[in-house]
Amino acid sequence: MIASCLCYLLLPAARLFRALSDAFFTCRKNVLWAKSSSPQVEGSFAMAPRGPDQEEREGLLQQWREEGSSQVLSTVNEGPLVDKGLAQSSLALLMDNSGEQAAASEDKWSSRQLSDLRAAENLEEPFARELGEEPLPEVEGPTWAAVPMQTDPQYADCAVLPMGGLAAEQWEEDPAVVAWSIAPKPMPQEEALIWPFEGLEQLQPPQMEIPYHEILWREWEDFSAQSDAQGLEAGDGPQFQFTLMSYNILAQDLMQQSSELYLHCHPDILNWNYRFANLMQEFQHWDPDILCLQEVQEDHYWEQLEPSLRMMGFTCFYKRRTGCKTDGCAVCYKPTRFRLLCASPVEYFRPGLELLNRDNVGLVLLLQPLVPEGLGQVSVAPLCVANTHVLYNPRRGDVKLAQMAVLLAEVDKVARLSDGSHCPIILCGDLNSVPESPLYNFIRDGELQYHGMPAWKVSGQEDFSHQLYQRKLQAPLWPSSLGITDCCQYVTSCRPKRAERRKYGRDFLLRFRFCSIACQRPVGLVLMEGVTDTKPERPAGWAEAVLEEDAREPEPAFPRTVGTIQHCLHLTSVYTHFLPQHGRPEVTTMPLGLGTTVDYIFFSAESSEDENRTDRRLYQDGTLKLLGRLSLLSEEILWAANGLPNPFCSSDHLCLLASFGMKVTAP
């Protein structure tokens, strides 16, 4: 473009005048051609000579001088889209030709324009009606080249937005506020117009700047009827409804230690103050009743997160990773909805045990739901909430399994009721394992045969099958000294409880002052006069044998299964890990630009064997019922937003949000 302008500056005044007049004539005549009907086009131009008449050119030029160039250009801009498109194409062809090739270019323009008109004559009637519509307002500002304009229907919800008000809307509010405002119902989207003129490449409408919150919009999937203001839903029976969010918020220290993973981000959006404001706005927008966070930096928690969440009505519990680590896990709940029964921090580090020598932690809370007083004497079962962040290392699947076994054992202890059953359980966090991996299947199915399995295969994060040396899992996976059985239960929890505690009185204890062994002379005992030379006499009334009822019961033996671990918590995933409307898998994070799912919310429910269910759920409702969830995004959509983090999502993970209902029973 610059080179062409310089060429025109170097041309003589007469040649420059001729070039400008040629450009104007071509643009004006293209407009007249497009506005004319097909018979007029054939009659006027089919037999015309290749070059325009000199008198007609001078007349049009004189008209341009009188009316003014601004009026002519406004007429072109106010005309149909086809006029504007042909005018722009003619001007583009003009700028592509140098001044010395003006004569040859006139012949080329004539032939191409004629072919364009003949192609336009063959357009179908619906397309012609669209060409006659009013032009759309243009968006000022630079075009965002990172968002490709796709025409595939599967991208209709992300990159190709309606060519209406949303795309041309100017932001008058803070973008961070607009990002989390509830969007209206999406209008039916039309296909992008394509101009199929012969000899020209397909022209599409210019790319427009698409707001981030339109690309990253996440829909709420509702599985139940509308609930009332008290959080109790009407249906088969009253239910206590609550929402839970699980979110890896990306600790600032870890981000700075792995700065090479965030080179695609502008430094300003990686600033903690910016990220903290975005995270708090996200918490406030979704307003969960229970908040489970991972990668919570300790100083940020005590100085900013905990005070801010306390002002939002949360009570928070925090567990820092062991060793010298600076981040940990947090579980926050609203005391207006729940009452704390117990809180159990879980440390996976065990000194002297190579399998559990990492500093990851978990946190298990037992909460009692609070029902409104107006409902009378009703009760809701306790709720066990577990939050964890499992080891990342893709090669150490054995460590991941051992850490998960420790967490499940703690959950089994906290959630176990007096009758041996379990209260409703929600287990969430960053498990650093992909869907359908052995670790994922173990949590969902309750059983895993691990003997001989390569350690890298447990999480499914990466494929290390090409390596010659591969660590393989051996049975038993952990030693008995850990105190956890192969059913992921503490050994003390598996011992049968005694029917009643024995009461020992004085008379009962006096019966054990002497025993049979006391009347026997030990072998090798040295004879001492007055000390060891006599044999003790049996007391009167002392029976030959006394039943030692206080004898200690032997420890129950727990046989170790060969290469199999189990649990009996009956958990299933809130998400199905697939987006049927896009035909793409769900992702929760994008390390190095590759989308994957490692974050989960599991809850107590029986898996369903019926694959023909029409309600998008693959489980059977129990005490805990899934009422809704916040949809996830595909890898392509996150690509369009420049990955994670971005100006609107301040973590390298997406948050998970689900709504549950618990049965309310009468006493």
XYZ file of C-alpha atoms in Angstrom:
667
model
C 0.000 0.000 0.000
C 2.778 2.424 0.882
C 4.673 1.507 -2.254
C 1.624 2.244 -4.400
C 1.156 5.637 -2.760
C 4.814 6.517 -3.413
C 4.367 5.565 -7.073
C 1.466 7.944 -7.383
C 3.432 10.740 -5.768
C 6.164 10.326 -8.353
C 3.809 10.379 -11.346
C 3.391 13.582 -13.320
C 0.378 15.683 -12.551
C -1.446 14.686 -15.742
C -0.954 10.965 -15.166
C -2.059 11.315 -11.519
C -5.178 13.163 -12.632
C -5.921 10.419 -15.139
C -5.468 7.685 -12.530
C -7.785 9.419 -10.076
C -10.412 9.913 -12.723
C -10.127 6.239 -13.741
C -10.601 5.170 -10.128
C -13.632 7.371 -9.670
C -15.193 6.288 -12.952
C -14.665 2.632 -12.184
C -16.145 2.972 -8.675
C -19.117 5.018 -9.914
C -19.814 2.716 -12.805
C -19.645 -0.377 -10.620
C -22.335 1.169 -8.434
C -24.498 1.843 -11.480
C -23.923 -1.692 -12.724
C -24.930 -3.224 -9.415
C -28.087 -1.075 -9.159
C -29.150 -1.874 -12.705
C -31.219 -4.897 -13.624
C -29.848 -7.744 -15.693
C -31.373 -6.664 -19.046
C -30.038 -3.156 -18.543
C -26.580 -4.510 -17.855
C -26.561 -6.585 -20.995
C -27.966 -3.779 -23.115
C -25.684 -1.084 -21.831
C -22.391 -2.884 -21.470
C -22.423 -6.042 -23.495
C -21.703 -4.191 -26.731
C -19.679 -1.383 -25.165
C -16.053 -0.900 -26.222
C -13.312 -2.033 -23.910
C -12.343 1.552 -22.879
C -14.791 4.129 -21.500
C -15.828 7.053 -23.631
C -13.745 10.129 -23.011
C -16.721 12.518 -22.969
C -18.606 10.376 -20.468
C -15.529 10.265 -18.266
C -15.170 14.018 -18.312
C -18.852 14.470 -17.551
C -18.721 12.185 -14.546
C -15.592 13.901 -13.336
C -17.266 17.290 -13.574
C -20.234 15.916 -11.607
C -17.869 14.698 -8.941
C -16.325 18.143 -8.653
C -19.720 19.800 -8.250
C -21.265 17.351 -5.796
C -18.137 16.809 -3.752
C -16.253 13.627 -3.109
C -17.807 13.196 0.353
C -21.333 12.986 -1.063
C -20.335 10.403 -3.639
C -18.549 8.297 -1.065
C -21.499 8.509 1.291
C -23.750 7.320 -1.522
C -21.510 4.336 -2.006
C -21.457 3.576 1.728
C -25.228 3.929 2.054
C -25.951 1.613 -0.811
C -26.457 -2.152 -0.689
C -23.655 -4.383 0.491
C -22.971 -5.550 -3.046
C -22.288 -1.945 -4.160
C -19.855 -1.451 -1.338
C -18.182 -4.776 -1.967
C -17.721 -4.131 -5.688
C -16.457 -0.638 -5.032
C -13.936 -1.835 -2.504
C -12.796 -4.617 -4.823
C -12.324 -2.153 -7.679
C -10.341 0.215 -5.496
C -8.225 -2.684 -4.266
C -7.481 -3.680 -7.855
C -6.605 -0.098 -8.636
C -4.098 0.126 -5.810
C -2.516 -3.154 -6.875
C -1.616 -1.778 -10.344
C 1.150 0.713 -10.904
C 0.659 3.897 -12.887
C 2.593 2.661 -15.892
C 0.238 -0.319 -16.305
C -2.914 1.794 -16.301
C -3.870 1.054 -19.902
C -3.498 -2.693 -19.547
C -5.365 -2.675 -16.234
C -8.386 -0.968 -17.835
C -8.877 -3.988 -20.068
C -8.538 -6.361 -17.114
C -11.037 -4.382 -15.071
C -13.587 -4.476 -17.877
C -13.416 -8.243 -18.308
C -13.480 -8.976 -14.586
C -16.324 -6.554 -13.920
C -18.362 -8.119 -16.690
C -17.778 -11.606 -15.293
C -18.738 -10.306 -11.841
C -21.986 -8.926 -13.152
C -22.817 -12.117 -14.992
C -22.151 -14.112 -11.840
C -24.319 -11.761 -9.807
C -27.092 -12.206 -12.345
C -27.223 -15.937 -11.556
C -27.630 -15.449 -7.785
C -30.652 -17.077 -6.202
C -33.587 -14.989 -5.054
C -33.103 -15.411 -1.252
C -29.499 -14.190 -1.572
C -30.654 -11.197 -3.590
C -33.081 -10.242 -0.858
C -30.265 -10.345 1.679
C -28.206 -8.053 -0.515
C -30.983 -5.493 -0.382
C -31.059 -5.282 3.394
C -29.835 -2.245 5.240
C -26.088 -2.205 5.911
C -24.885 -3.054 9.384
C -23.011 -0.524 11.488
C -19.293 -0.966 11.462
C -17.305 -1.460 14.652
C -14.576 1.055 15.242
C -11.229 -0.109 16.460
C -8.716 -2.703 15.322
C -9.818 -6.164 14.335
C -8.865 -8.926 16.796
C -7.000 -11.339 14.560
C -6.824 -14.085 17.189
C -10.468 -15.058 16.628
C -10.944 -16.898 13.307
C -14.351 -16.515 11.682
C -15.621 -20.050 11.285
C -18.688 -21.148 9.340
C -18.907 -24.644 10.769
C -22.138 -25.001 12.829
C -20.240 -26.576 15.711
C -18.529 -23.234 16.384
C -21.740 -21.270 16.263
C -21.660 -20.614 19.990
C -18.106 -19.364 20.194
C -16.435 -17.608 17.259
C -19.222 -16.731 14.815
C -21.544 -14.359 16.607
C -24.729 -12.784 15.188
C -24.033 -9.884 12.871
C -26.299 -7.693 14.970
C -26.249 -5.615 18.082
C -24.052 -7.826 20.204
C -21.162 -7.699 17.767
C -21.439 -3.939 17.232
C -22.228 -3.054 20.818
C -19.871 -0.612 22.473
C -18.844 -1.309 26.065
C -19.842 1.425 28.446
C -19.304 -0.615 31.612
C -16.270 -2.174 33.163
C -15.399 -5.270 31.074
C -14.933 -7.316 34.242
C -18.501 -6.418 35.288
C -19.894 -7.250 31.865
C -18.040 -10.549 31.868
C -20.061 -12.058 34.684
C -23.424 -10.445 34.024
C -26.198 -12.808 33.046
C -26.516 -12.782 29.274
C -29.924 -12.923 27.536
C -31.092 -16.024 25.790
C -29.084 -16.515 22.602
C -30.892 -15.507 19.426
C -30.868 -17.836 16.409
C -27.710 -17.165 14.491
C -27.551 -16.734 10.739
C -24.822 -18.043 8.538
C -22.118 -15.609 7.530
C -22.652 -14.147 4.084
C -20.343 -15.393 1.351
C -19.974 -13.595 -1.977
C -19.555 -16.265 -4.698
C -18.391 -14.016 -7.545
C -16.427 -15.687 -10.286
C -12.778 -14.876 -10.470
C -12.655 -13.570 -6.916
C -11.920 -15.348 -3.706
C -14.768 -15.816 -1.267
C -15.309 -12.581 0.607
C -16.617 -12.667 4.160
C -17.749 -9.821 6.373
C -14.829 -8.186 8.157
C -13.773 -9.775 11.423
C -15.094 -7.912 14.416
C -13.749 -7.601 17.903
C -15.589 -10.251 19.908
C -15.854 -9.681 23.672
C -14.215 -12.300 25.835
C -17.365 -12.832 27.855
C -19.222 -13.787 24.676
C -16.595 -16.385 23.746
C -16.284 -17.822 27.253
C -19.986 -17.822 28.033
C -20.946 -20.881 30.091
C -24.534 -22.065 30.292
C -26.283 -23.383 33.361
C -27.673 -26.871 32.798
C -30.762 -27.344 34.954
C -31.860 -30.893 35.785
C -34.748 -30.096 38.100
C -37.738 -27.871 38.690
C -37.464 -24.340 39.966
C -36.822 -24.094 43.704
C -38.255 -21.609 46.136
C -36.469 -18.789 47.918
C -35.652 -20.907 50.978
C -33.541 -23.307 48.958
C -36.087 -26.134 49.272
C -37.285 -27.677 46.054
C -40.750 -29.103 45.463
C -40.896 -32.447 43.745
C -41.166 -35.939 45.142
C -40.567 -34.353 48.537
C -38.938 -31.329 50.151
C -35.225 -31.036 49.518
C -32.430 -28.985 50.977
C -30.745 -27.299 48.013
C -27.209 -25.914 47.967
C -24.428 -25.118 45.488
C -20.778 -26.136 45.598
C -17.836 -24.725 43.672
C -14.440 -26.357 43.154
C -11.693 -24.124 41.809
C -7.925 -24.308 41.362
C -7.095 -20.599 41.602
C -3.380 -20.867 40.619
C -1.028 -19.885 43.426
C 1.095 -16.886 42.533
C 4.297 -18.568 43.719
C 3.710 -21.591 41.502
C 2.938 -19.351 38.541
C 6.210 -17.473 38.971
C 8.155 -20.719 39.343
C 6.729 -21.970 36.028
C 6.654 -18.680 34.138
C 7.376 -20.443 30.827
C 3.825 -21.803 30.885
C 2.347 -18.303 30.767
C 4.329 -16.583 28.025
C 1.120 -16.176 26.016
C -0.351 -13.905 28.721
C 0.106 -10.177 29.039
C 2.072 -9.405 32.233
C -0.697 -7.156 33.549
C -3.263 -9.938 33.758
C -0.799 -12.097 35.717
C -0.502 -9.511 38.473
C -1.942 -10.888 41.722
C -3.986 -7.790 42.523
C -5.681 -8.025 39.133
C -6.239 -11.758 39.520
C -7.519 -11.435 43.080
C -10.161 -8.887 42.043
C -11.305 -11.157 39.219
C -11.479 -14.203 41.481
C -13.491 -12.396 44.146
C -15.871 -11.110 41.496
C -16.306 -14.648 40.242
C -17.054 -15.944 43.747
C -19.542 -13.150 44.298
C -21.288 -13.744 40.984
C -21.862 -17.478 41.401
C -22.348 -17.178 45.186
C -21.852 -20.854 46.169
C -22.795 -22.188 49.588
C -19.627 -24.320 49.753
C -16.336 -23.265 48.194
C -13.460 -25.734 47.703
C -10.209 -24.117 46.573
C -6.860 -25.558 45.541
C -3.461 -23.868 45.134
C -4.282 -21.257 47.758
C -1.123 -19.403 48.705
C -0.820 -19.132 52.475
C 0.013 -15.436 52.814
C -2.651 -14.477 50.262
C -5.164 -16.584 52.158
C -4.615 -14.998 55.547
C -4.118 -11.437 54.279
C -6.750 -11.189 51.514
C -8.799 -14.281 50.709
C -9.995 -15.251 54.188
C -10.972 -11.702 55.272
C -12.778 -11.104 51.979
C -14.602 -14.431 52.078
C -15.527 -13.818 55.710
C -17.126 -10.535 54.669
C -19.089 -12.490 52.050
C -20.495 -14.717 54.791
C -18.121 -17.700 54.655
C -16.402 -19.639 57.406
C -13.085 -20.933 56.077
C -10.734 -23.803 56.886
C -7.264 -23.988 55.398
C -4.583 -26.671 55.211
C -1.143 -25.763 53.903
C 0.975 -28.367 52.162
C 3.632 -29.953 54.330
C 7.336 -29.268 54.045
C 8.397 -25.915 52.643
C 5.438 -25.519 50.285
C 3.558 -22.228 50.373
C 0.137 -23.252 49.053
C -2.623 -25.562 50.160
C -6.341 -26.340 50.095
C -9.267 -24.453 51.606
C -12.908 -25.347 52.233
C -15.329 -22.522 52.971
C -19.017 -22.783 53.836
C -21.797 -20.424 54.841
C -22.753 -20.840 58.509
C -26.264 -19.705 57.656
C -26.714 -22.905 55.630
C -24.483 -25.407 57.453
C -23.166 -26.160 60.913
C -19.719 -27.693 61.320
C -19.606 -31.118 62.958
C -15.914 -31.890 62.470
C -12.946 -30.907 60.308
C -10.121 -33.329 59.461
C -6.959 -32.168 57.676
C -5.232 -34.930 55.717
C -1.470 -35.107 55.181
C -0.209 -37.594 52.628
C 3.395 -37.397 53.770
C 4.552 -40.398 55.805
C 8.145 -40.339 57.116
C 10.186 -43.306 55.995
C 7.639 -44.437 53.395
C 8.915 -43.848 49.849
C 5.441 -44.222 48.354
C 4.104 -41.334 50.443
C 6.991 -38.883 50.544
C 5.212 -35.959 48.843
C 3.728 -32.895 50.512
C 0.221 -32.914 49.047
C -2.713 -32.507 51.435
C -6.481 -32.750 51.642
C -9.261 -31.429 53.841
C -12.429 -33.265 54.949
C -15.364 -31.484 56.625
C -18.574 -32.933 58.044
C -21.372 -30.372 57.780
C -24.918 -30.442 59.119
C -27.427 -28.696 56.811
C -29.676 -26.150 58.535
C -33.326 -26.117 57.466
C -35.633 -23.127 58.004
C -37.443 -23.063 61.343
C -40.824 -22.758 59.679
C -40.687 -26.340 58.419
C -41.124 -27.796 61.873
C -39.347 -30.857 63.215
C -37.498 -32.076 60.129
C -33.944 -33.271 59.671
C -31.354 -33.612 56.937
C -28.509 -36.099 56.895
C -24.975 -34.742 57.452
C -22.852 -33.940 54.410
C -19.201 -34.954 54.047
C -17.145 -32.621 51.823
C -13.593 -33.610 50.817
C -11.190 -31.365 48.910
C -7.708 -32.288 47.702
C -4.934 -31.573 45.217
C -3.174 -34.768 44.171
C 0.446 -34.980 43.009
C 1.034 -33.737 39.462
C 3.980 -35.923 38.345
C 2.570 -37.990 35.426
C 5.143 -40.770 35.987
C 4.188 -41.458 39.617
C 0.751 -43.001 39.377
C 1.583 -45.219 42.328
C 1.909 -42.128 44.531
C -1.407 -40.785 43.252
C -3.193 -44.041 44.081
C -1.700 -44.142 47.567
C -2.689 -40.526 48.224
C -6.219 -41.206 47.040
C -6.410 -44.290 49.283
C -5.461 -42.177 52.319
C -8.123 -39.582 51.452
C -10.808 -42.227 50.911
C -9.939 -43.827 54.238
C -10.395 -40.489 55.984
C -13.685 -39.896 54.157
C -14.846 -43.372 55.167
C -14.092 -42.610 58.812
C -15.761 -39.174 58.836
C -18.831 -40.124 56.791
C -19.522 -43.486 58.486
C -22.771 -43.598 60.447
C -23.573 -45.715 63.486
C -25.263 -48.385 61.368
C -22.186 -48.806 59.174
C -23.558 -46.864 56.188
C -22.256 -43.513 54.934
C -23.814 -40.091 54.816
C -23.848 -38.200 51.479
C -20.340 -37.464 50.222
C -18.913 -34.878 47.827
C -15.273 -35.337 46.792
C -13.752 -32.638 44.617
C -10.431 -31.130 43.652
C -7.579 -31.244 41.185
C -6.812 -34.959 40.810
C -4.245 -34.560 37.994
C -5.837 -37.461 36.114
C -7.842 -37.493 32.905
C -11.305 -39.031 32.459
C -11.440 -42.799 31.971
C -7.938 -43.194 33.387
C -7.367 -46.015 35.934
C -7.432 -43.530 38.817
C -10.665 -41.968 37.570
C -12.269 -45.390 37.081
C -11.162 -46.430 40.562
C -13.011 -43.500 42.156
C -16.116 -44.007 40.019
C -16.300 -47.815 39.932
C -14.892 -48.559 43.387
C -12.319 -51.127 42.243
C -9.000 -51.247 40.426
C -6.701 -54.113 39.487
C -3.323 -52.448 39.445
C -0.782 -55.277 39.604
C 1.737 -54.960 36.756
C 0.283 -51.669 35.502
C 2.843 -49.051 34.388
C 2.873 -46.177 36.849
C 2.515 -43.522 34.117
C -0.711 -45.128 32.921
C -2.561 -44.530 36.202
C -3.336 -40.866 35.532
C -3.355 -40.946 31.721
C -1.744 -37.503 31.491
C 1.136 -38.492 29.212
C 2.256 -41.553 27.282
C 5.649 -42.857 28.372
C 5.366 -46.244 26.681
C 8.401 -45.446 24.522
C 10.713 -45.440 27.552
C 12.752 -48.568 28.146
C 12.503 -48.460 31.934
C 8.968 -48.194 33.236
C 8.028 -48.273 36.883
C 5.320 -50.908 37.379
C 2.943 -51.276 40.285
C 3.574 -54.233 42.560
C 1.239 -55.864 45.056
C 0.693 -54.903 47.776
C 0.774 -51.257 46.759
C 1.420 -49.948 50.295
C 2.717 -51.737 53.401
C 0.488 -52.854 56.246
C 2.230 -50.374 58.535
C 0.254 -47.601 56.842
C -2.785 -48.868 58.751
C -5.072 -48.824 55.687
C -6.649 -51.916 54.202
C -7.034 -52.668 50.495
C -10.638 -51.487 50.862
C -9.350 -47.970 51.668
C -10.394 -48.100 55.317
C -8.443 -47.566 58.493
C -7.681 -50.796 60.299
C -9.189 -49.454 63.552
C -12.428 -48.662 61.722
C -12.721 -52.275 60.581
C -12.528 -53.841 64.078
C -15.878 -55.065 65.392
C -17.145 -53.079 68.319
C -17.750 -54.884 71.619
C -21.343 -55.247 72.673
C -20.767 -53.528 76.017
C -17.922 -52.366 78.172
C -17.044 -54.840 80.966
C -17.246 -53.725 84.529
C -14.686 -55.202 86.904
C -15.479 -55.320 90.618
C -13.210 -56.081 93.598
C -14.402 -59.657 94.002
C -13.812 -60.379 90.340
C -10.264 -59.023 90.451
C -9.394 -60.971 93.648
C -9.936 -64.163 91.725
C -6.803 -63.389 89.709
C -4.436 -62.872 92.677
C -3.081 -66.363 92.020
C -2.798 -68.316 88.850
C -1.813 -71.853 87.971
C 1.594 -70.875 86.715
C 2.369 -69.351 90.089
C 2.213 -72.812 91.704
C 4.842 -74.227 89.397
C 8.536 -74.024 90.208
C 10.472 -72.299 87.427
C 13.270 -74.302 85.866
C 16.725 -73.301 87.126
C 15.412 -71.445 90.132
C 18.160 -71.216 92.817
C 17.139 -72.626 96.198
C 17.217 -70.040 98.926
C 16.239 -70.925 102.448
C 13.041 -69.247 103.475
C 12.543 -67.777 99.996
C 12.471 -70.337 97.228
C 12.592 -73.567 99.182
C 8.845 -73.880 99.749
C 5.947 -74.384 97.377
C 3.022 -72.030 97.646
C -0.186 -73.583 98.781
C -3.403 -73.288 96.791
C -5.823 -70.938 98.540
C -9.024 -72.391 99.843
C -11.851 -72.126 97.349
C -9.523 -71.489 94.482
C -10.665 -73.453 91.459
C -8.302 -75.531 89.425
C -8.795 -73.324 86.359
C -10.188 -69.843 86.201
C -11.605 -68.467 82.970
C -9.621 -65.414 82.197
C -12.472 -63.331 80.810
C -10.270 -60.264 80.551
C -7.966 -61.928 78.126
C -7.220 -59.577 75.247
C -8.969 -60.452 72.025
C -6.670 -61.162 69.130
C -6.318 -58.563 66.450
C -8.482 -59.343 63.417
C -6.481 -60.431 60.429
C -7.124 -58.546 57.193
C -6.009 -60.556 54.202
C -4.414 -58.453 51.470
C -5.940 -58.919 48.057
C -3.548 -59.674 45.234
C -3.190 -56.516 43.129
C -6.667 -55.064 43.753
C -7.877 -52.072 45.751
C -11.499 -51.157 46.468
C -13.751 -48.665 48.216
C -17.454 -48.685 49.046
C -18.392 -44.978 48.794
C -20.378 -45.210 45.512
C -19.209 -42.005 43.810
C -19.944 -40.653 40.355
C -18.920 -37.515 38.462
C -21.059 -34.416 38.082
C -19.719 -33.865 34.554
C -19.886 -36.229 31.586
C -16.612 -34.827 30.093
C -18.141 -34.361 26.624
C -19.973 -31.487 24.922
C -22.595 -33.035 22.626
C -23.600 -29.683 21.090
C -20.022 -29.125 19.913
C -18.916 -32.719 19.477
C -15.822 -31.980 21.546
C -14.538 -33.086 24.971
C -14.807 -30.792 27.952
C -11.617 -29.251 29.295
C -10.856 -27.674 32.660
C -7.280 -26.509 32.012
C -4.913 -25.816 29.096
C -1.265 -26.479 29.961
C 0.961 -25.458 27.044
C -2.122 -24.906 24.880
C -3.391 -28.489 25.175
C -6.845 -28.783 26.692
C -7.493 -31.512 29.235
C -9.715 -32.330 32.212
C -8.130 -32.861 35.637
C -10.683 -31.172 37.950
C -13.716 -33.065 39.208
C -16.699 -33.055 41.515
C -17.705 -36.560 42.606
C -20.802 -37.171 44.694
C -22.662 -40.094 46.257
C -24.825 -41.797 43.631
C -25.220 -45.214 42.108
C -23.955 -45.544 38.549
C -26.687 -46.385 36.060
C -26.335 -49.327 33.704
C -29.015 -47.969 31.353
C -27.267 -46.298 28.428
C -30.566 -45.107 26.904
C -31.307 -42.534 29.570
C -32.646 -39.293 28.093
C -31.919 -36.947 31.023
C -28.152 -36.607 30.298
C -27.286 -38.400 33.529
C -25.614 -41.757 33.931
C -26.427 -42.384 37.582
C -29.339 -43.146 39.873
C -30.437 -40.541 42.379
C -29.888 -41.346 46.035
C -29.923 -39.209 49.154
C -27.913 -36.623 47.244
C -29.452 -35.452 43.968
C -27.758 -33.395 41.262
C -29.984 -30.434 40.358
C -27.770 -28.562 37.900
C -24.248 -27.744 36.796
C -22.294 -25.005 35.077
C -21.234 -26.167 31.625
C -17.571 -26.409 30.715
C -15.869 -25.293 27.502
C -14.058 -26.983 24.655
C -10.430 -26.588 23.691
C -11.317 -24.622 20.535
C -13.280 -22.030 22.495
C -10.406 -21.491 24.911
C -8.043 -21.145 21.953
C -10.209 -18.302 20.675
C -9.762 -16.581 24.050
C -5.966 -17.001 23.965
C -6.039 -19.864 26.445
C -5.860 -19.621 30.217
C -5.365 -17.347 32.078
C -6.933 -14.466 30.135
C -8.378 -11.068 31.066
C -11.610 -12.613 32.334
C -10.458 -15.985 33.723
C -7.612 -15.310 36.137
C -6.595 -18.930 36.687
C -5.215 -21.624 34.431
C -8.206 -23.766 35.452
C -11.930 -23.281 34.971
C -14.175 -23.330 38.008
C -16.618 -26.209 38.514
C -20.057 -25.428 39.920
C -22.919 -27.793 40.749
C -26.233 -27.602 42.572
C -27.438 -30.461 44.795
C -30.529 -31.411 46.720
C -30.779 -33.518 49.893
C -33.915 -35.207 51.167
C -35.620 -33.633 54.156
C -37.132 -36.276 56.433
C -39.440 -36.112 59.423
C -38.150 -37.453 62.750
